[in-house]
Amino acid sequence: MARIVEITGCLQRLSVYSGRWGRGYLSITVAEARELGVLKEDVLFAPSITVTGSPLVGLNEGTDYRMRGKLVVHPQYGPQIDVESASVELQPRPEALKKYLERNIQGVGQVTSAKIVAKYAADDRLEELRDLLLNNPLALDIQGILGTKTAKKVGLKGAPDQGIETFIHRDLSVRLGGEGVPDSVLRKIGVWLAKRLQNPNSPDAITRSWELFSADPYRPMLDISGYGFVAADLIGHRMGVDRNAPCRLAAIAMHAVMQSCDMNGHIFLEREEFDASVHGVDHQADPNECLNAAIQRGWPVLVEGNYKGRVYLQRHHYAQNRLAGQLKAMAATQCQPLYAGRDLRVDIAGLEHRMTQNMRAKAAKEGVKPPPPFCLDESQKRALIGLLTSDRQIHTLTAGPGCGKTAIMELMVGVLGRSRIGVFCAPTGKAAKVLSGRLRQYGQAAKTIHSTLGVKEDGFVHDESSPLFADYVVVDESSMIDVELAGHLLAAIPKKCHVIFLGDANQLPSVGPGQFLADLMRMNFDHHQLNKTHRNDGGILDVVNQAAAGEMTLVDWNDVKFSHGLPVASEESIAPILLQYERAVAEHGIDSVALLCARRKGDIEKPGWNTTYLNEVLRKRMNPTGERIMGIRLHLGDRVVVRKNMNLVQHPAADGKPAVVESVVNGDTGRVDSVEYGQKAHEPENIKVRLDDGRLVKFSVEEAGALGLAYAMTVHTSQGSEYAEVLFICTGGVPSFIHRGIVFTATSRAKKMLRIYAEDSTIRKIVRQPIPKRNSALVEMVGEAPRRIVAQLEGNEPSGRINDTQVFEKDTSQGVSPEAAFLDW
């Protein structure tokens, strides 16, 4: 187990990689080496220890530093310190100051350093010189001290960038390096402050930047990724910011809304929820004062109506209002039905016959038993007929696993052929790949929603002014779509184009805000639901259905195994699961196996049932020879996942041509394929990742920070994917996060084998907990559909050729056509 140490020494032989991570050696005393346990008895020179980390960037060889970090034992390099903070150790003594000037300040040699130190010593100002060198070197008046007319530019030797942000960062590091704020964030704050200085070249620029920051250390939260309220409040407390200062109260309001909406998927907070969230941040804070401070200081927090109204983040309020307007307009739109043939049932029957022939030809080629004739059941036929003959613009088709959503899409494409132009998409690359596999026989392919909309540096190619060219758009895995992405998608839909949303309401809702599919199901559109299962998935499907129903028998099947217990995590208790994972990978391939956990956060050095620890262990087992990519915590060949939506420039704009931009989304998985190096052979510039959907995408070193290991994944990350084998570690937690949706989504990812590791009582408790409702005003803004129930159709013969859906009406006052009927949700 690593321990935190603090040590002082002279930095030697520093190497910096990609301008963001360094490795060096710190000369230390024999006593310090002995205390650290790194003293070699046969050492002939002063002992040293390896130091690594981003705080080393910008430091200079030959300078004394005080460093704080974790003492770890690297399997290849031995004991070393993973540095968390580094500050110059400079005593206000003449020799020390001269040495520092010569080693660190540009244009200063022995003669100049002696004159500078002598000048300050004569006035008994050596401490002032020490503080000036550490905190504001730009203010050093070399020209005035030397009495020359030739100005000497002040700069730091060895710094990768001599801009003012370099000095501001160093100043912040000295002042705040021990406050638990990552060095990468301090660098971002330095850049943020530099852009806000009116005259960045003035001698007092660093002093003014500190004054700007200390006046409101919370404000950068709005612009800097990774700088949240906890870090800002630690700094604010050290600076002596009053707990009731308006800048702090505004930040509490912002944090309270962001945290609660992010955790629970709400679009807004009811006033009681906001008050509770504020008190969760600071039980003494007054929610009204926090809201007042946020609004008066221009933070993006919005209260609808009076101060007892709903509390929004401005971007969520805009996204909801935009989407509600789009849906309202589309609800009033009448479209030409997709089917324009003579007899739809005859066309469907012909396709069923052709699919049967194709399936039997494939079976004969593979030497297996021919399958039974392919035939849609009556509920599937009615859904397909409804989709093809409805004049509504928006349609939904919802069903559980094995009920035939994609089979209906196959037949719909077959019926329409080339008479209609279709576009197919899904939220993630893997979901799009699964859909593409079913449509390939018709020459169709699916892409991610982002790729379908066309990514450019400042947004999307397709929007209201440049819609998609399509007669119908099919969107799979619609439960994963949040309100912001839904708004972008609907903006690009032509006025008379049909949109068909496929999904399963029992799956986890979107990671982002809202419950788009669930809300859509309650609106006056064309809805269809399938309930009959056709896929013979044995125990897997049975367990999935049990999870959806909220009760589990926990009975083992040939393709489902329960552990019937989950011990406290330790190296010994985790080992059997790791062996099962390695066996499954050897059998199916790494991209066809998923080790799923409900939790991500953990300690890479402390055994735990979370992806953080399991990924660190599995990386060493699954990719032991992968070459370390200097500057980031990844190796060549690593299995990785994208953790946020990003637009990545693959080729910059040149010769009048626009930049080539590739879109990746939260949850895309793949493998680190290769590295592109810059002018220095050891400094990587770009990381190339081969995604599971086949794309080779380039990430800059900075952008690669959004990549995480994916040997083990969270259940949320697995949405939209299918795996031959799933190993699911199910642990308890708060009902707002751990509920039956977690179990349903995890278990429904498996196709051939499912292994569930959990305490029986824990998993039973979890599936009894329904998926929590999310705060959304979409339905009330657009209007709720009349309540209808689709008839159970098994054994009922249709009475006509087309539009023959039988319905039992609970409310027909609004005269909705049979094509708009849907399940009472």
PDB file of N, CA, C and O in Angstrom, residues 509-533:
ATOM      1  N   PRO A 509     -32.314   4.594 -18.050  1.00  0.00           N
ATOM      2  CA  PRO A 509     -32.494   5.806 -18.856  1.00  0.00           C
ATOM      3  C   PRO A 509     -31.147   6.416 -19.208  1.00  0.00           C
ATOM      4  O   PRO A 509     -30.091   5.901 -18.820  1.00  0.00           O
ATOM      5  N   SER A 510     -31.182   7.507 -19.913  1.00  0.00           N
ATOM      6  CA  SER A 510     -29.962   8.147 -20.404  1.00  0.00           C
ATOM      7  C   SER A 510     -29.053   8.586 -19.267  1.00  0.00           C
ATOM      8  O   SER A 510     -29.505   8.858 -18.146  1.00  0.00           O
ATOM      9  N   VAL A 511     -27.758   8.670 -19.565  1.00  0.00           N
ATOM     10  CA  VAL A 511     -26.811   9.219 -18.599  1.00  0.00           C
ATOM     11  C   VAL A 511     -27.081  10.710 -18.416  1.00  0.00           C
ATOM     12  O   VAL A 511     -26.999  11.239 -17.303  1.00  0.00           O
ATOM     13  N   GLY A 512     -27.416  11.388 -19.503  1.00  0.00           N
ATOM     14  CA  GLY A 512     -27.744  12.807 -19.437  1.00  0.00           C
ATOM     15  C   GLY A 512     -29.142  13.032 -18.907  1.00  0.00           C
ATOM     16  O   GLY A 512     -29.877  12.085 -18.578  1.00  0.00           O
ATOM     17  N   PRO A 513     -29.573  14.293 -18.817  1.00  0.00           N
ATOM     18  CA  PRO A 513     -30.845  14.620 -18.178  1.00  0.00           C
ATOM     19  C   PRO A 513     -32.064  14.178 -18.976  1.00  0.00           C
ATOM     20  O   PRO A 513     -32.058  14.138 -20.196  1.00  0.00           O
ATOM     21  N   GLY A 514     -33.135  13.853 -18.233  1.00  0.00           N
ATOM     22  CA  GLY A 514     -34.417  13.559 -18.847  1.00  0.00           C
ATOM     23  C   GLY A 514     -34.702  12.077 -18.968  1.00  0.00           C
ATOM     24  O   GLY A 514     -33.892  11.218 -18.617  1.00  0.00           O
ATOM     25  N   GLN A 515     -35.908  11.799 -19.475  1.00  0.00           N
ATOM     26  CA  GLN A 515     -36.372  10.422 -19.725  1.00  0.00           C
ATOM     27  C   GLN A 515     -37.129  10.447 -21.042  1.00  0.00           C
ATOM     28  O   GLN A 515     -38.338  10.251 -21.090  1.00  0.00           O
ATOM     29  N   PHE A 516     -36.390  10.705 -22.100  1.00  0.00           N
ATOM     30  CA  PHE A 516     -36.975  11.018 -23.401  1.00  0.00           C
ATOM     31  C   PHE A 516     -37.948   9.955 -23.876  1.00  0.00           C
ATOM     32  O   PHE A 516     -39.082  10.246 -24.252  1.00  0.00           O
ATOM     33  N   LEU A 517     -37.535   8.695 -23.870  1.00  0.00           N
ATOM     34  CA  LEU A 517     -38.408   7.640 -24.392  1.00  0.00           C
ATOM     35  C   LEU A 517     -39.652   7.492 -23.531  1.00  0.00           C
ATOM     36  O   LEU A 517     -40.776   7.371 -24.057  1.00  0.00           O
ATOM     37  N   ALA A 518     -39.500   7.484 -22.219  1.00  0.00           N
ATOM     38  CA  ALA A 518     -40.652   7.346 -21.330  1.00  0.00           C
ATOM     39  C   ALA A 518     -41.619   8.509 -21.519  1.00  0.00           C
ATOM     40  O   ALA A 518     -42.845   8.320 -21.522  1.00  0.00           O
ATOM     41  N   ASP A 519     -41.104   9.711 -21.669  1.00  0.00           N
ATOM     42  CA  ASP A 519     -41.964  10.874 -21.911  1.00  0.00           C
ATOM     43  C   ASP A 519     -42.671  10.750 -23.261  1.00  0.00           C
ATOM     44  O   ASP A 519     -43.861  11.049 -23.396  1.00  0.00           O
ATOM     45  N   LEU A 520     -41.931  10.319 -24.266  1.00  0.00           N
ATOM     46  CA  LEU A 520     -42.492  10.188 -25.605  1.00  0.00           C
ATOM     47  C   LEU A 520     -43.669   9.214 -25.611  1.00  0.00           C
ATOM     48  O   LEU A 520     -44.671   9.423 -26.306  1.00  0.00           O
ATOM     49  N   MET A 521     -43.564   8.164 -24.811  1.00  0.00           N
ATOM     50  CA  MET A 521     -44.617   7.150 -24.751  1.00  0.00           C
ATOM     51  C   MET A 521     -45.926   7.703 -24.208  1.00  0.00           C
ATOM     52  O   MET A 521     -46.992   7.104 -24.409  1.00  0.00           O
ATOM     53  N   ARG A 522     -45.877   8.825 -23.520  1.00  0.00           N
ATOM     54  CA  ARG A 522     -47.084   9.413 -22.935  1.00  0.00           C
ATOM     55  C   ARG A 522     -47.651  10.538 -23.803  1.00  0.00           C
ATOM     56  O   ARG A 522     -48.591  11.220 -23.393  1.00  0.00           O
ATOM     57  N   MET A 523     -47.076  10.741 -24.967  1.00  0.00           N
ATOM     58  CA  MET A 523     -47.541  11.805 -25.851  1.00  0.00           C
ATOM     59  C   MET A 523     -48.355  11.218 -26.994  1.00  0.00           C
ATOM     60  O   MET A 523     -48.331  10.028 -27.265  1.00  0.00           O
ATOM     61  N   ASN A 524     -49.067  12.093 -27.674  1.00  0.00           N
ATOM     62  CA  ASN A 524     -50.009  11.687 -28.708  1.00  0.00           C
ATOM     63  C   ASN A 524     -49.297  11.421 -30.031  1.00  0.00           C
ATOM     64  O   ASN A 524     -49.373  12.198 -30.977  1.00  0.00           O
ATOM     65  N   PHE A 525     -48.574  10.277 -30.079  1.00  0.00           N
ATOM     66  CA  PHE A 525     -47.907   9.839 -31.296  1.00  0.00           C
ATOM     67  C   PHE A 525     -48.325   8.405 -31.608  1.00  0.00           C
ATOM     68  O   PHE A 525     -49.221   7.853 -30.956  1.00  0.00           O
ATOM     69  N   ASP A 526     -47.685   7.799 -32.569  1.00  0.00           N
ATOM     70  CA  ASP A 526     -48.008   6.440 -32.996  1.00  0.00           C
ATOM     71  C   ASP A 526     -47.142   5.458 -32.214  1.00  0.00           C
ATOM     72  O   ASP A 526     -45.925   5.372 -32.439  1.00  0.00           O
ATOM     73  N   HIS A 527     -47.760   4.698 -31.290  1.00  0.00           N
ATOM     74  CA  HIS A 527     -47.000   3.837 -30.392  1.00  0.00           C
ATOM     75  C   HIS A 527     -47.349   2.368 -30.592  1.00  0.00           C
ATOM     76  O   HIS A 527     -48.520   2.008 -30.761  1.00  0.00           O
ATOM     77  N   HIS A 528     -46.322   1.530 -30.517  1.00  0.00           N
ATOM     78  CA  HIS A 528     -46.496   0.085 -30.637  1.00  0.00           C
ATOM     79  C   HIS A 528     -45.590  -0.596 -29.613  1.00  0.00           C
ATOM     80  O   HIS A 528     -44.451  -0.172 -29.412  1.00  0.00           O
ATOM     81  N   GLN A 529     -46.120  -1.667 -29.011  1.00  0.00           N
ATOM     82  CA  GLN A 529     -45.319  -2.427 -28.058  1.00  0.00           C
ATOM     83  C   GLN A 529     -45.474  -3.913 -28.322  1.00  0.00           C
ATOM     84  O   GLN A 529     -46.583  -4.409 -28.544  1.00  0.00           O
ATOM     85  N   LEU A 530     -44.349  -4.621 -28.295  1.00  0.00           N
ATOM     86  CA  LEU A 530     -44.339  -6.067 -28.479  1.00  0.00           C
ATOM     87  C   LEU A 530     -44.100  -6.740 -27.139  1.00  0.00           C
ATOM     88  O   LEU A 530     -43.251  -6.308 -26.359  1.00  0.00           O
ATOM     89  N   ASN A 531     -44.833  -7.813 -26.891  1.00  0.00           N
ATOM     90  CA  ASN A 531     -44.708  -8.503 -25.607  1.00  0.00           C
ATOM     91  C   ASN A 531     -44.334  -9.975 -25.745  1.00  0.00           C
ATOM     92  O   ASN A 531     -43.891 -10.590 -24.778  1.00  0.00           O
ATOM     93  N   LYS A 532     -44.505 -10.545 -26.923  1.00  0.00           N
ATOM     94  CA  LYS A 532     -44.248 -11.971 -27.100  1.00  0.00           C
ATOM     95  C   LYS A 532     -42.788 -12.208 -27.464  1.00  0.00           C
ATOM     96  O   LYS A 532     -42.260 -11.607 -28.397  1.00  0.00           O
ATOM     97  N   THR A 533     -42.142 -13.117 -26.739  1.00  0.00           N
ATOM     98  CA  THR A 533     -40.735 -13.426 -26.964  1.00  0.00           C
ATOM     99  C   THR A 533     -40.600 -14.560 -27.968  1.00  0.00           C
ATOM    100  O   THR A 533     -41.282 -15.575 -27.874  1.00  0.00           O
TER     101      THR A 533
END
